Amino acid sequence: MPELPEVETVVRGIRRRASGKEVLKVECFYPGTVRDIRDKSTGYGTIEMVDRRGKYILIECSAQVVIMVHLRMTGKLIYEDSGEKESSHCRAQIDFRDGSRLIFDDVRTFGKITIMDKGKEKELLSKLGREPLAEDFTADYLEQKLSKRTVSIKQALLDQKVIAGLGNIYVAEILYRAKVSPLRAAHKIKKREIKEIVKYTQQVLSQAIEKNGTTISDYRSVEDKTGEFQNFLKVYGKEVCDCGEKIKRIKQGGRSTYYCPHCQT
DNA sequence: ATTGCTTCCTGAGCGC
DNA sequence: TGCGCTCAGGAAGCAA
C-alpha cells in the first residue's frame, strides 16, 4: 500500500521518464477511475512539473491542466516505452505523443485519476495537514494538532488532516522507534514524546525514500521495481521484537496495529 | 469540530 | 479441486 515514500518514489520516476512529454489523452478502462472536472476539455500540452502532496501525485501540464493521481492501496503507475508488456488490471492510461505511456494498474480499483484546471488542486488538497518532511513540520505544530483529539495516537497519525502522507506501515514504525504505545490517547502524549515522534517521522520517511519505499505485496515503482525498505521494518508484520518479546497485533478502527508492549509505553 | 461507521473491490489464504 | 468465508485497507460520505 503506497504511503508517502512510495508515492515520492513514483513521482521521481515519472519526472525522470515523462518530463517534457506531450500528453495526448487519458484513457479510462474502468468506470469511475478517471474523472475530468475541467470547465472545458481542451488539450493537455506537455508535462512541466511532477509533484507530490501527501499521497497525491500532481502532474502539471502546460495547457494549465493538472492530472492528479491517488494510488490508494493497489494502484501502480508503470511507464512503458512501447507496447510490449501487458498489465493485468489496467484501469487507465496516460498516452504520450511519442508512443510511450503511463499505465495505471489497480487490482482493487480504489485508485483515482482526476483531471482539473490548474489551481483547483490547491482547493481540493487544502484540508491536508503539513508535509512531514517540510521545515514547518515541528513538535509545536503536531502538539497543537493532537491537543483536541481523544482518539488513539495511532489513529490521529493516520489522519491526513494531521500529517499528510502517513499510512498504516509507517505509523507503526514511527511509534515503535519513538517508544510510544499506539493505544495512548493523542492529546495525552507528552511534549517530550511528540518531539520523538517528529524526529522519527522525518528519519523513517527519509530512509524509506532512500530505499525506494516498502513493498509488502503490490507496490511497484514506475520502473515496475519493488522497494527495499521492507528489509528495515522493525515492527510491522513482525512476530518478535529485537528485545525478545512477542510483537502484539491488535485492531484499531478496523486496521491492524503492530507494537511491542514491552518497548512502547 | 471530532468521531465512528459504511462503502468501494479483488485476490490470497484458509478450512472442509 | 473447489467452494465459501475472512481479511487487507485509504479516504469519502454520512450521522451523531
Tab-separated table of C-alpha atoms (C1' of nucleotides) in Angstrom:
chain	number	residue	atom	x	y	z
A	1	MET	CA	0.000	0.000	0.000
A	2	PRO	CA	1.678	3.160	-1.167
A	3	GLU	CA	2.374	5.765	1.508
A	4	LEU	CA	4.493	8.905	1.241
A	5	PRO	CA	7.860	7.246	0.422
A	6	GLU	CA	6.318	5.032	-2.253
A	7	VAL	CA	4.422	7.947	-3.780
A	8	GLU	CA	7.594	10.064	-3.705
A	9	THR	CA	9.463	7.266	-5.500
A	10	VAL	CA	6.749	7.120	-8.149
A	11	VAL	CA	6.843	10.921	-8.554
A	12	ARG	CA	10.613	10.829	-9.126
A	13	GLY	CA	10.133	8.044	-11.636
A	14	ILE	CA	7.543	9.995	-13.596
A	15	ARG	CA	9.786	13.059	-13.524
A	16	ARG	CA	12.674	11.042	-14.931
A	17	ARG	CA	10.641	9.253	-17.574
A	18	ALA	CA	7.974	11.664	-18.682
A	19	SER	CA	9.112	15.256	-18.079
A	20	GLY	CA	8.553	17.356	-21.168
A	21	LYS	CA	6.475	14.730	-22.923
A	22	GLU	CA	3.326	15.781	-24.667
A	23	VAL	CA	0.172	14.236	-23.231
A	24	LEU	CA	-2.218	13.155	-25.972
A	25	LYS	CA	-5.017	11.735	-23.882
A	26	VAL	CA	-6.014	9.989	-20.673
A	27	GLU	CA	-7.951	6.803	-21.347
A	28	CYS	CA	-10.278	5.206	-18.814
A	29	PHE	CA	-10.903	1.457	-18.879
A	30	TYR	CA	-12.844	1.092	-15.644
A	31	PRO	CA	-15.906	3.187	-14.787
A	32	GLY	CA	-15.069	5.918	-12.316
A	33	THR	CA	-11.295	5.604	-12.359
A	34	VAL	CA	-10.808	8.792	-14.390
A	35	ARG	CA	-12.766	11.948	-13.631
A	36	ASP	CA	-12.439	15.066	-15.722
A	37	ILE	CA	-13.710	18.091	-13.805
A	38	ARG	CA	-12.309	20.779	-16.090
A	39	ASP	CA	-14.627	23.593	-17.104
A	40	LYS	CA	-13.981	22.669	-20.712
A	41	SER	CA	-11.934	19.830	-22.067
A	42	THR	CA	-9.120	21.274	-24.102
A	43	GLY	CA	-5.757	19.620	-24.567
A	44	TYR	CA	-3.004	18.944	-22.071
A	45	GLY	CA	0.218	20.215	-23.610
A	46	THR	CA	3.484	18.942	-22.170
A	47	ILE	CA	4.411	17.794	-18.670
A	48	GLU	CA	6.051	20.720	-16.921
A	49	MET	CA	6.150	19.567	-13.331
A	50	VAL	CA	5.538	16.447	-11.283
A	51	ASP	CA	4.902	16.959	-7.585
A	52	ARG	CA	3.519	15.238	-4.538
A	53	ARG	CA	1.231	16.454	-1.771
A	54	GLY	CA	0.636	13.834	0.892
A	55	LYS	CA	-0.151	10.695	-1.078
A	56	TYR	CA	-1.424	12.626	-4.105
A	57	ILE	CA	0.605	12.762	-7.308
A	58	LEU	CA	0.296	16.008	-9.259
A	59	ILE	CA	1.232	16.060	-12.925
A	60	GLU	CA	1.136	19.642	-14.152
A	61	CYS	CA	0.756	20.227	-17.864
A	62	SER	CA	1.485	23.308	-19.932
A	63	ALA	CA	-2.137	23.820	-21.008
A	64	GLN	CA	-2.984	24.859	-17.418
A	65	VAL	CA	-4.170	21.364	-16.571
A	66	VAL	CA	-3.292	19.166	-13.596
A	67	ILE	CA	-3.619	15.384	-13.637
A	68	MET	CA	-4.000	14.273	-10.026
A	69	VAL	CA	-3.434	10.611	-9.220
A	70	HIS	CA	-4.139	8.748	-5.995
A	71	LEU	CA	-2.931	5.139	-5.887
A	72	ARG	CA	-4.915	4.142	-2.770
A	73	MET	CA	-3.997	0.551	-1.855
A	74	THR	CA	-3.072	-1.283	-5.004
A	75	GLY	CA	-2.606	1.396	-7.648
A	76	LYS	CA	0.557	1.427	-9.751
A	77	LEU	CA	1.802	3.822	-12.409
A	78	ILE	CA	4.089	1.904	-14.732
A	79	TYR	CA	5.987	3.536	-17.583
A	80	GLU	CA	6.158	1.783	-20.926
A	81	ASP	CA	8.252	2.849	-23.862
A	82	SER	CA	6.279	0.890	-26.383
A	83	GLY	CA	3.539	-1.708	-26.415
A	84	GLU	CA	5.271	-4.878	-25.302
A	85	LYS	CA	4.116	-5.650	-21.777
A	86	GLU	CA	0.518	-6.144	-20.813
A	87	SER	CA	-0.827	-5.220	-17.428
A	88	SER	CA	-3.262	-7.477	-15.668
A	89	HIS	CA	-5.519	-4.833	-14.163
A	90	CYS	CA	-5.106	-1.807	-16.371
A	91	ARG	CA	-7.736	0.750	-15.301
A	92	ALA	CA	-6.459	3.789	-17.167
A	93	GLN	CA	-3.613	5.007	-19.315
A	94	ILE	CA	-1.863	8.317	-19.979
A	95	ASP	CA	-0.743	8.387	-23.602
A	96	PHE	CA	2.177	10.469	-24.850
A	97	ARG	CA	2.806	11.819	-28.342
A	98	ASP	CA	5.917	9.679	-28.834
A	99	GLY	CA	4.024	6.418	-28.305
A	100	SER	CA	5.145	5.826	-24.736
A	101	ARG	CA	2.636	5.807	-21.880
A	102	LEU	CA	1.940	5.542	-18.183
A	103	ILE	CA	-0.230	2.560	-17.296
A	104	PHE	CA	-2.467	2.876	-14.263
A	105	ASP	CA	-2.793	-0.677	-12.973
A	106	ASP	CA	-5.012	-1.189	-9.931
A	107	VAL	CA	-6.316	-4.550	-8.744
A	108	ARG	CA	-8.859	-3.239	-6.257
A	109	THR	CA	-9.966	-0.259	-8.340
A	110	PHE	CA	-9.942	2.218	-5.447
A	111	GLY	CA	-7.354	4.426	-7.124
A	112	LYS	CA	-8.472	7.583	-8.910
A	113	ILE	CA	-7.221	9.965	-11.570
A	114	THR	CA	-8.749	13.442	-11.541
A	115	ILE	CA	-8.137	15.921	-14.343
A	116	MET	CA	-8.678	19.565	-13.388
A	117	ASP	CA	-7.906	23.143	-14.267
A	118	LYS	CA	-4.679	24.362	-12.717
A	119	GLY	CA	-5.282	25.896	-9.306
A	120	LYS	CA	-8.181	23.604	-8.475
A	121	GLU	CA	-5.806	21.127	-6.806
A	122	LYS	CA	-4.957	23.697	-4.116
A	123	GLU	CA	-8.599	23.846	-3.164
A	124	LEU	CA	-9.051	20.070	-3.168
A	125	LEU	CA	-5.941	19.482	-1.056
A	126	SER	CA	-6.396	22.404	1.323
A	127	LYS	CA	-7.535	20.229	4.226
A	128	LEU	CA	-4.380	18.133	4.293
A	129	GLY	CA	-2.001	18.521	7.222
A	130	ARG	CA	1.591	19.632	6.825
A	131	GLU	CA	4.207	17.732	4.878
A	132	PRO	CA	6.226	15.658	7.343
A	133	LEU	CA	9.492	16.349	5.534
A	134	ALA	CA	8.942	20.100	5.271
A	135	GLU	CA	10.575	22.662	7.579
A	136	ASP	CA	7.280	23.650	9.137
A	137	PHE	CA	6.521	20.173	10.435
A	138	THR	CA	7.541	20.776	14.043
A	139	ALA	CA	6.745	19.459	17.513
A	140	ASP	CA	4.792	22.658	18.196
A	141	TYR	CA	2.646	22.069	15.138
A	142	LEU	CA	1.982	18.428	15.979
A	143	GLU	CA	1.261	19.254	19.618
A	144	GLN	CA	-1.372	21.746	18.511
A	145	LYS	CA	-2.936	19.255	16.080
A	146	LEU	CA	-3.108	16.489	18.701
A	147	SER	CA	-4.286	18.686	21.552
A	148	LYS	CA	-8.012	18.231	20.954
A	149	ARG	CA	-8.017	14.671	19.794
A	150	THR	CA	-9.230	11.929	22.042
A	151	VAL	CA	-8.649	9.129	19.543
A	152	SER	CA	-5.532	6.990	19.844
A	153	ILE	CA	-2.196	8.381	18.690
A	154	LYS	CA	-2.173	5.675	16.028
A	155	GLN	CA	-5.466	6.844	14.558
A	156	ALA	CA	-4.510	10.507	14.852
A	157	LEU	CA	-1.266	9.999	12.918
A	158	LEU	CA	-3.171	8.169	10.194
A	159	ASP	CA	-5.458	11.181	9.784
A	160	GLN	CA	-4.288	13.077	6.713
A	161	LYS	CA	-5.525	16.338	8.239
A	162	VAL	CA	-2.901	15.943	10.975
A	163	ILE	CA	0.047	14.819	8.840
A	164	ALA	CA	-0.119	14.318	5.084
A	165	GLY	CA	1.246	11.036	3.805
A	166	LEU	CA	1.452	8.516	6.626
A	167	GLY	CA	-0.246	5.134	6.395
A	168	ASN	CA	-0.510	2.008	8.479
A	169	ILE	CA	3.041	0.734	7.989
A	170	TYR	CA	4.977	3.928	8.663
A	171	VAL	CA	2.840	4.948	11.644
A	172	ALA	CA	3.662	1.577	13.222
A	173	GLU	CA	7.378	2.031	12.558
A	174	ILE	CA	7.424	5.618	13.821
A	175	LEU	CA	5.617	4.825	17.083
A	176	TYR	CA	7.879	1.837	17.637
A	177	ARG	CA	11.024	3.917	17.281
A	178	ALA	CA	9.570	6.727	19.404
A	179	LYS	CA	8.702	4.074	22.034
A	180	VAL	CA	5.121	5.315	22.261
A	181	SER	CA	2.222	2.905	22.608
A	182	PRO	CA	-0.298	3.180	19.723
A	183	LEU	CA	-3.100	2.860	22.277
A	184	ARG	CA	-2.444	6.146	24.096
A	185	ALA	CA	-4.908	8.983	23.609
A	186	ALA	CA	-3.448	11.540	21.187
A	187	HIS	CA	-3.989	14.539	23.440
A	188	LYS	CA	-2.217	12.860	26.340
A	189	ILE	CA	1.102	12.403	24.583
A	190	LYS	CA	3.843	14.417	26.343
A	191	LYS	CA	5.785	17.112	24.534
A	192	ARG	CA	8.952	15.091	25.020
A	193	GLU	CA	7.316	12.163	23.198
A	194	ILE	CA	5.889	14.374	20.462
A	195	LYS	CA	9.434	15.521	19.756
A	196	GLU	CA	10.467	11.896	19.379
A	197	ILE	CA	7.538	11.220	17.042
A	198	VAL	CA	8.519	14.199	14.869
A	199	LYS	CA	12.162	13.124	14.808
A	200	TYR	CA	11.411	9.537	13.822
A	201	THR	CA	8.759	10.560	11.316
A	202	GLN	CA	11.432	12.502	9.451
A	203	GLN	CA	14.038	9.788	9.875
A	204	VAL	CA	11.875	6.826	8.868
A	205	LEU	CA	10.366	8.573	5.840
A	206	SER	CA	13.771	9.809	4.612
A	207	GLN	CA	15.305	6.374	4.941
A	208	ALA	CA	12.340	4.758	3.225
A	209	ILE	CA	12.633	7.192	0.295
A	210	GLU	CA	16.343	6.316	0.046
A	211	LYS	CA	15.325	2.661	-0.212
A	212	ASN	CA	12.660	3.451	-2.833
A	213	GLY	CA	9.832	2.636	-0.465
A	214	THR	CA	8.399	-0.526	1.074
A	215	THR	CA	6.950	-3.403	-0.939
A	216	ILE	CA	4.690	-5.687	1.058
A	217	SER	CA	2.711	-7.029	-1.851
A	218	ASP	CA	1.500	-4.687	-4.554
A	219	TYR	CA	3.663	-1.604	-4.585
A	220	ARG	CA	5.944	-1.055	-7.581
A	221	SER	CA	7.930	1.941	-8.835
A	222	VAL	CA	7.398	3.481	-12.275
A	223	GLU	CA	10.085	1.058	-13.481
A	224	ASP	CA	7.962	-1.792	-12.072
A	225	LYS	CA	10.560	-2.462	-9.375
A	226	THR	CA	9.916	-3.282	-5.737
A	227	GLY	CA	11.174	-1.071	-2.894
A	228	GLU	CA	13.650	-2.258	-0.285
A	229	PHE	CA	12.527	-0.648	2.970
A	230	GLN	CA	10.590	-3.793	3.975
A	231	ASN	CA	14.002	-5.147	4.993
A	232	PHE	CA	14.287	-2.398	7.591
A	233	LEU	CA	10.890	-2.753	9.208
A	234	LYS	CA	11.100	-3.311	12.964
A	235	VAL	CA	7.524	-3.976	13.944
A	236	TYR	CA	5.002	-4.030	11.071
A	237	GLY	CA	4.232	-7.634	10.165
A	238	LYS	CA	6.807	-8.920	12.675
A	239	GLU	CA	6.455	-11.702	15.229
A	240	VAL	CA	9.249	-10.893	17.673
A	241	CYS	CA	10.776	-7.600	18.817
A	242	ASP	CA	14.539	-7.002	18.978
A	243	CYS	CA	14.092	-7.073	22.760
A	244	GLY	CA	12.914	-10.672	22.558
A	245	GLU	CA	9.273	-10.008	23.434
A	246	LYS	CA	6.464	-11.090	21.172
A	247	ILE	CA	5.030	-8.326	18.949
A	248	LYS	CA	1.360	-7.784	19.622
A	249	ARG	CA	-1.169	-7.459	16.825
A	250	ILE	CA	-4.471	-5.771	17.534
A	251	LYS	CA	-7.207	-3.875	15.662
A	252	GLN	CA	-7.735	-0.143	15.906
A	253	GLY	CA	-10.507	1.417	13.869
A	254	GLY	CA	-10.681	-1.718	11.746
A	255	ARG	CA	-6.950	-1.667	10.895
A	256	SER	CA	-4.248	-3.908	12.195
A	257	THR	CA	-1.758	-2.388	14.608
A	258	TYR	CA	1.580	-3.977	15.458
A	259	TYR	CA	3.502	-2.938	18.557
A	260	CYS	CA	5.801	-4.175	21.292
A	261	PRO	CA	4.087	-3.865	24.705
A	262	HIS	CA	7.497	-4.040	26.369
A	263	CYS	CA	9.262	-1.271	24.417
A	264	GLN	CA	6.296	1.010	23.690
A	265	THR	CA	4.654	2.607	26.701
B	1	DA	C1'	-15.021	20.034	15.295
B	2	DT	C1'	-14.450	15.322	16.053
B	3	DT	C1'	-15.599	10.551	15.963
B	4	DG	C1'	-17.102	6.305	14.141
B	5	DC	C1'	-19.373	3.618	10.826
B	6	DT	C1'	-20.020	2.096	5.996
B	7	DT	C1'	-18.670	1.712	1.344
B	8	DC	C1'	-15.796	0.811	-2.553
B	9	DC	C1'	-13.095	-4.025	-4.577
B	10	DT	C1'	-10.301	-8.321	-5.708
B	11	DG	C1'	-7.022	-11.860	-4.599
B	12	DA	C1'	-4.842	-14.607	-1.155
B	13	DG	C1'	-5.221	-17.846	2.366
B	14	DC	C1'	-7.791	-20.975	4.973
B	15	DG	C1'	-10.897	-24.924	6.476
B	16	DC	C1'	-13.569	-28.526	4.860
C	1	DT	C1'	-10.330	-29.487	-6.828
C	2	DG	C1'	-13.360	-26.144	-5.448
C	3	DC	C1'	-16.478	-23.761	-2.555
C	4	DG	C1'	-17.412	-20.215	0.876
C	5	DC	C1'	-15.584	-17.459	4.217
C	6	DT	C1'	-12.417	-13.759	6.150
C	7	DC	C1'	-9.068	-10.371	5.624
C	8	DA	C1'	-6.219	-6.482	3.692
C	9	DG	C1'	-7.116	-1.062	3.859
C	10	DG	C1'	-7.190	4.978	2.117
C	11	DA	C1'	-10.369	8.134	2.071
C	12	DA	C1'	-15.068	9.914	1.154
C	13	DG	C1'	-19.640	10.419	2.763
C	14	DC	C1'	-22.631	10.449	6.290
C	15	DA	C1'	-24.790	10.530	11.018
C	16	DA	C1'	-24.367	11.501	15.763
